[in-house]
């Protein structure tokens, strides 16, 4: 791929790829500042990148990647944004497949802040998963929410009118973390991003969710089995041996009606109180910051299909070694 990017940016190594394009490191030719560029073919059936660029501009705020520009060059749509660190999925591997309660709860508070901000801007993310939360390249204690290719406006910003209830929808997002309502084919609303976050928390604490690895011959069969497992696993069983706050959180998410505004401030308080109860401080000392062992050789940049680019190890080492 030979991109000139208007002569302003020089593309470098590939960081990864996913459902909506490929991500590369690039350097600003005048300043040598490193940025990330996301590239998709504009011949693709459903181009997403320019839509995502508009959203980043609208959602500007703490923990949201800064949009530096979006251009069309030849057969490609290109978005230039802040270069960020590795995803929480990769950091989980770095921390041997599980996060501590301390790290998971501090993550939850920041993730709730990101979801609250996005919803205050009248949008749903619709693909909450560990790959879509990353750390800052200069501040590894700051968690960013990324990849807004599936985001959708749920409320008219002028009138405040909520989108209508619909049934029979195809699953949008990642089945492992999708809400039960999403599996049932209901139009997504604010409650669904929150339920997905609940599953991410359990995945971090336990290392695996009960519906992972179910045998299936087709994607349709796999989705059906995941849905059945979620329906048939009581929340109390799902959260067994964990502090009661996690079951309380998921029960709250499941209790919300379609148009309900979640009380995210109460949810953040729930987890802040859990830290106090466990004599833990909200000190931003995440597992990946405290851990000073060698970065495993197989860690890279994971895309939405689970494939990795091992050359991302160097950036992880660089970020984690910064004071």
Coordinates of N, CA, C and O in Angstrom, one line a residue, residues 192-269:
X192 N -27.4 -1.7 27.1 CA -26.6 -2.8 26.5 C -25.1 -2.6 26.6 O -24.4 -3.6 26.8
X193 N -24.7 -1.4 26.4 CA -23.2 -1.1 26.5 C -22.8 -1.4 28.0 O -21.7 -1.9 28.2
X194 N -23.7 -1.1 28.9 CA -23.3 -1.4 30.3 C -23.3 -2.8 30.7 O -22.4 -3.3 31.4
X195 N -24.2 -3.6 30.1 CA -24.2 -5.1 30.4 C -22.9 -5.7 29.8 O -22.3 -6.5 30.4
X196 N -22.6 -5.2 28.6 CA -21.4 -5.7 27.9 C -20.1 -5.5 28.8 O -19.3 -6.3 28.9
X197 N -20.1 -4.3 29.4 CA -19.0 -4.0 30.3 C -18.9 -4.9 31.5 O -17.9 -5.3 31.9
X198 N -20.1 -5.3 32.0 CA -20.1 -6.3 33.1 C -19.5 -7.6 32.7 O -18.7 -8.2 33.5
X199 N -19.7 -8.1 31.5 CA -19.1 -9.3 31.0 C -17.6 -9.1 30.9 O -16.8 -10.1 31.1
X200 N -17.1 -8.0 30.4 CA -15.7 -7.7 30.3 C -15.1 -7.8 31.7 O -14.0 -8.4 31.9
X201 N -15.7 -7.2 32.7 CA -15.2 -7.3 34.1 C -15.0 -8.7 34.5 O -14.0 -9.1 35.1
X202 N -16.0 -9.5 34.3 CA -16.0 -10.9 34.7 C -14.9 -11.7 34.0 O -14.2 -12.5 34.6
X203 N -14.7 -11.4 32.7 CA -13.7 -12.0 31.9 C -12.3 -11.7 32.5 O -11.4 -12.5 32.6
X204 N -12.1 -10.4 32.9 CA -10.8 -10.0 33.5 C -10.6 -10.7 34.8 O -9.4 -11.1 35.1
X205 N -11.6 -10.9 35.6 CA -11.4 -11.5 36.9 C -11.2 -13.0 36.9 O -10.4 -13.6 37.6
X206 N -12.0 -13.6 36.0 CA -12.0 -15.1 35.9 C -11.1 -15.7 34.8 O -10.8 -16.9 34.9
X207 N -10.8 -14.9 33.8 CA -10.0 -15.4 32.7 C -10.8 -16.0 31.6 O -10.2 -16.3 30.5
X208 N -12.0 -16.3 31.9 CA -12.9 -17.0 30.9 C -14.3 -16.9 31.3 O -14.7 -16.8 32.4
X209 N -15.2 -16.7 30.3 CA -16.6 -16.7 30.5 C -17.2 -18.1 30.1 O -16.7 -18.8 29.3
X210 N -18.4 -18.4 30.8 CA -18.9 -19.8 30.6 C -19.3 -20.1 29.1 O -19.4 -21.3 28.8
X211 N -19.5 -19.1 28.3 CA -20.0 -19.3 26.9 C -18.8 -19.3 25.9 O -19.0 -19.3 24.7
X212 N -17.6 -19.2 26.4 CA -16.4 -19.3 25.5 C -16.1 -20.7 25.1 O -16.2 -21.6 26.0
X213 N -15.7 -20.9 23.9 CA -15.3 -22.2 23.4 C -16.4 -23.2 23.2 O -16.1 -24.4 23.2
X214 N -17.6 -22.8 23.1 CA -18.7 -23.7 22.8 C -18.6 -24.3 21.4 O -18.4 -23.5 20.5
X215 N -18.7 -25.6 21.2 CA -18.5 -26.2 19.9 C -19.7 -25.8 19.0 O -20.8 -25.9 19.4
X216 N -19.4 -25.3 17.8 CA -20.4 -25.0 16.8 C -19.9 -25.1 15.4 O -18.7 -24.8 15.2
X217 N -20.7 -25.5 14.5 CA -20.3 -25.6 13.1 C -20.4 -24.3 12.3 O -19.7 -24.1 11.3
X218 N -21.3 -23.5 12.7 CA -21.5 -22.2 12.0 C -21.6 -21.0 12.9 O -21.8 -21.2 14.1
X219 N -21.4 -19.8 12.4 CA -21.5 -18.6 13.3 C -22.9 -18.5 13.9 O -23.1 -18.2 15.1
X220 N -24.0 -18.9 13.1 CA -25.3 -18.8 13.6 C -25.5 -19.7 14.8 O -26.1 -19.4 15.8
X221 N -25.0 -21.0 14.6 CA -25.1 -21.9 15.7 C -24.3 -21.5 16.9 O -24.8 -21.6 18.1
X222 N -23.2 -20.9 16.7 CA -22.4 -20.4 17.8 C -23.1 -19.3 18.6 O -23.2 -19.3 19.8
X223 N -23.7 -18.3 17.9 CA -24.4 -17.3 18.5 C -25.6 -17.8 19.3 O -25.9 -17.3 20.4
X224 N -26.3 -18.8 18.7 CA -27.4 -19.4 19.4 C -27.0 -20.1 20.7 O -27.7 -19.9 21.7
X225 N -25.9 -20.8 20.7 CA -25.4 -21.4 21.9 C -25.0 -20.4 23.0 O -25.2 -20.6 24.1
X226 N -24.3 -19.3 22.5 CA -23.9 -18.3 23.5 C -25.2 -17.7 24.1 O -25.2 -17.5 25.3
X227 N -26.2 -17.4 23.3 CA -27.4 -16.8 23.8 C -28.1 -17.8 24.8 O -28.5 -17.3 25.9
X228 N -28.1 -19.0 24.5 CA -28.8 -20.0 25.4 C -28.0 -20.1 26.8 O -28.6 -20.2 27.8
X229 N -26.7 -20.1 26.7 CA -25.8 -20.1 27.9 C -26.0 -18.9 28.7 O -26.1 -19.0 30.0
X230 N -26.1 -17.7 28.1 CA -26.4 -16.5 28.9 C -27.8 -16.5 29.5 O -27.9 -16.1 30.7
X231 N -28.8 -17.0 28.8 CA -30.1 -17.1 29.3 C -30.2 -18.1 30.5 O -30.9 -17.8 31.5
X232 N -29.4 -19.2 30.4 CA -29.6 -20.2 31.4 C -28.6 -20.2 32.6 O -28.6 -21.1 33.4
X233 N -27.7 -19.2 32.6 CA -26.7 -19.0 33.7 C -27.2 -17.9 34.6 O -27.1 -16.7 34.2
X234 N -27.7 -18.2 35.8 CA -28.1 -17.1 36.7 C -27.0 -16.2 37.0 O -25.8 -16.6 37.1
X235 N -27.3 -14.9 37.2 CA -26.2 -13.9 37.4 C -25.5 -14.3 38.7 O -24.2 -14.1 38.8
X236 N -26.2 -14.8 39.7 CA -25.5 -15.2 40.9 C -24.5 -16.3 40.7 O -23.4 -16.3 41.3
X237 N -24.8 -17.2 39.8 CA -23.8 -18.3 39.4 C -22.6 -17.7 38.6 O -21.5 -18.1 38.8
X238 N -23.0 -16.8 37.8 CA -21.9 -16.1 36.9 C -20.9 -15.4 37.8 O -19.7 -15.3 37.5
X239 N -21.4 -14.8 38.9 CA -20.6 -14.0 39.8 C -20.1 -14.7 41.0 O -19.7 -14.1 42.0
X240 N -20.2 -16.0 41.0 CA -19.9 -16.8 42.2 C -18.5 -16.6 42.6 O -17.6 -16.4 41.8
X241 N -18.2 -16.4 43.9 CA -16.9 -16.2 44.6 C -16.4 -14.8 44.3 O -15.2 -14.5 44.7
X242 N -17.2 -13.9 43.7 CA -16.8 -12.5 43.5 C -17.6 -11.6 44.5 O -18.6 -12.0 44.9
X243 N -17.0 -10.5 44.7 CA -17.8 -9.5 45.6 C -19.2 -9.3 45.0 O -19.4 -9.3 43.8
X244 N -20.2 -9.1 45.9 CA -21.6 -9.0 45.5 C -21.9 -7.9 44.6 O -22.9 -7.9 43.9
X245 N -21.0 -6.9 44.6 CA -21.1 -5.7 43.7 C -21.3 -6.1 42.2 O -22.0 -5.4 41.5
X246 N -20.6 -7.2 41.8 CA -20.7 -7.5 40.4 C -22.0 -8.1 40.0 O -22.6 -7.7 38.9
X247 N -22.6 -8.9 40.9 CA -24.0 -9.4 40.6 C -25.0 -8.2 40.7 O -25.9 -8.2 39.9
X248 N -24.8 -7.3 41.6 CA -25.6 -6.2 41.8 C -25.6 -5.3 40.5 O -26.6 -4.9 40.0
X249 N -24.4 -5.2 39.9 CA -24.2 -4.4 38.7 C -25.0 -5.0 37.6 O -25.8 -4.4 36.9
X250 N -24.8 -6.3 37.3 CA -25.4 -7.0 36.2 C -26.9 -7.1 36.4 O -27.7 -6.9 35.4
X251 N -27.4 -7.3 37.6 CA -28.8 -7.3 37.8 C -29.5 -6.0 37.5 O -30.6 -5.9 36.9
X252 N -28.7 -4.9 37.9 CA -29.2 -3.6 37.5 C -29.3 -3.4 36.0 O -30.3 -2.9 35.5
X253 N -28.3 -3.8 35.3 CA -28.3 -3.6 33.8 C -29.4 -4.3 33.2 O -30.1 -3.8 32.3
X254 N -29.7 -5.6 33.7 CA -30.8 -6.4 33.1 C -32.1 -5.8 33.5 O -33.1 -6.1 32.8
X255 N -32.2 -5.0 34.5 CA -33.5 -4.5 35.0 C -33.9 -3.3 34.2 O -35.1 -2.9 34.3
X256 N -33.0 -2.6 33.5 CA -33.3 -1.4 32.9 C -34.3 -1.6 31.7 O -34.2 -2.6 30.9
X257 N -35.2 -0.6 31.5 CA -36.1 -0.7 30.4 C -35.4 0.0 29.2 O -34.4 0.7 29.3
X258 N -36.0 -0.2 28.0 CA -35.4 0.2 26.7 C -34.9 1.7 26.7 O -33.8 2.0 26.3
X259 N -35.8 2.6 27.2 CA -35.4 4.0 27.1 C -34.9 4.6 28.4 O -34.6 5.7 28.5
X260 N -34.7 3.7 29.4 CA -34.1 4.2 30.7 C -32.8 4.8 30.6 O -31.9 4.3 29.8
X261 N -32.6 5.9 31.3 CA -31.2 6.5 31.5 C -30.6 5.8 32.7 O -31.0 6.0 33.8
X262 N -29.5 5.1 32.4 CA -28.8 4.5 33.6 C -28.2 5.5 34.5 O -27.7 6.6 34.1
X263 N -28.2 5.2 35.8 CA -27.6 6.1 36.8 C -26.1 5.7 36.9 O -25.7 5.0 37.9
X264 N -25.3 6.2 36.0 CA -23.9 5.7 36.0 C -23.1 6.3 37.2 O -22.2 5.6 37.7
X265 N -23.5 7.4 37.7 CA -22.9 7.9 38.9 C -23.0 7.0 40.1 O -22.1 6.8 40.8
X266 N -24.2 6.3 40.2 CA -24.4 5.3 41.2 C -23.5 4.1 41.0 O -23.0 3.5 42.0
X267 N -23.3 3.7 39.7 CA -22.5 2.5 39.4 C -21.0 2.8 39.7 O -20.3 1.9 40.2
X268 N -20.6 4.0 39.4 CA -19.2 4.4 39.7 C -19.0 4.4 41.3 O -18.0 3.9 41.8
X269 N -20.0 4.9 42.0 CA -19.9 4.9 43.4 C -19.9 3.5 44.0 O -19.2 3.2 45.0

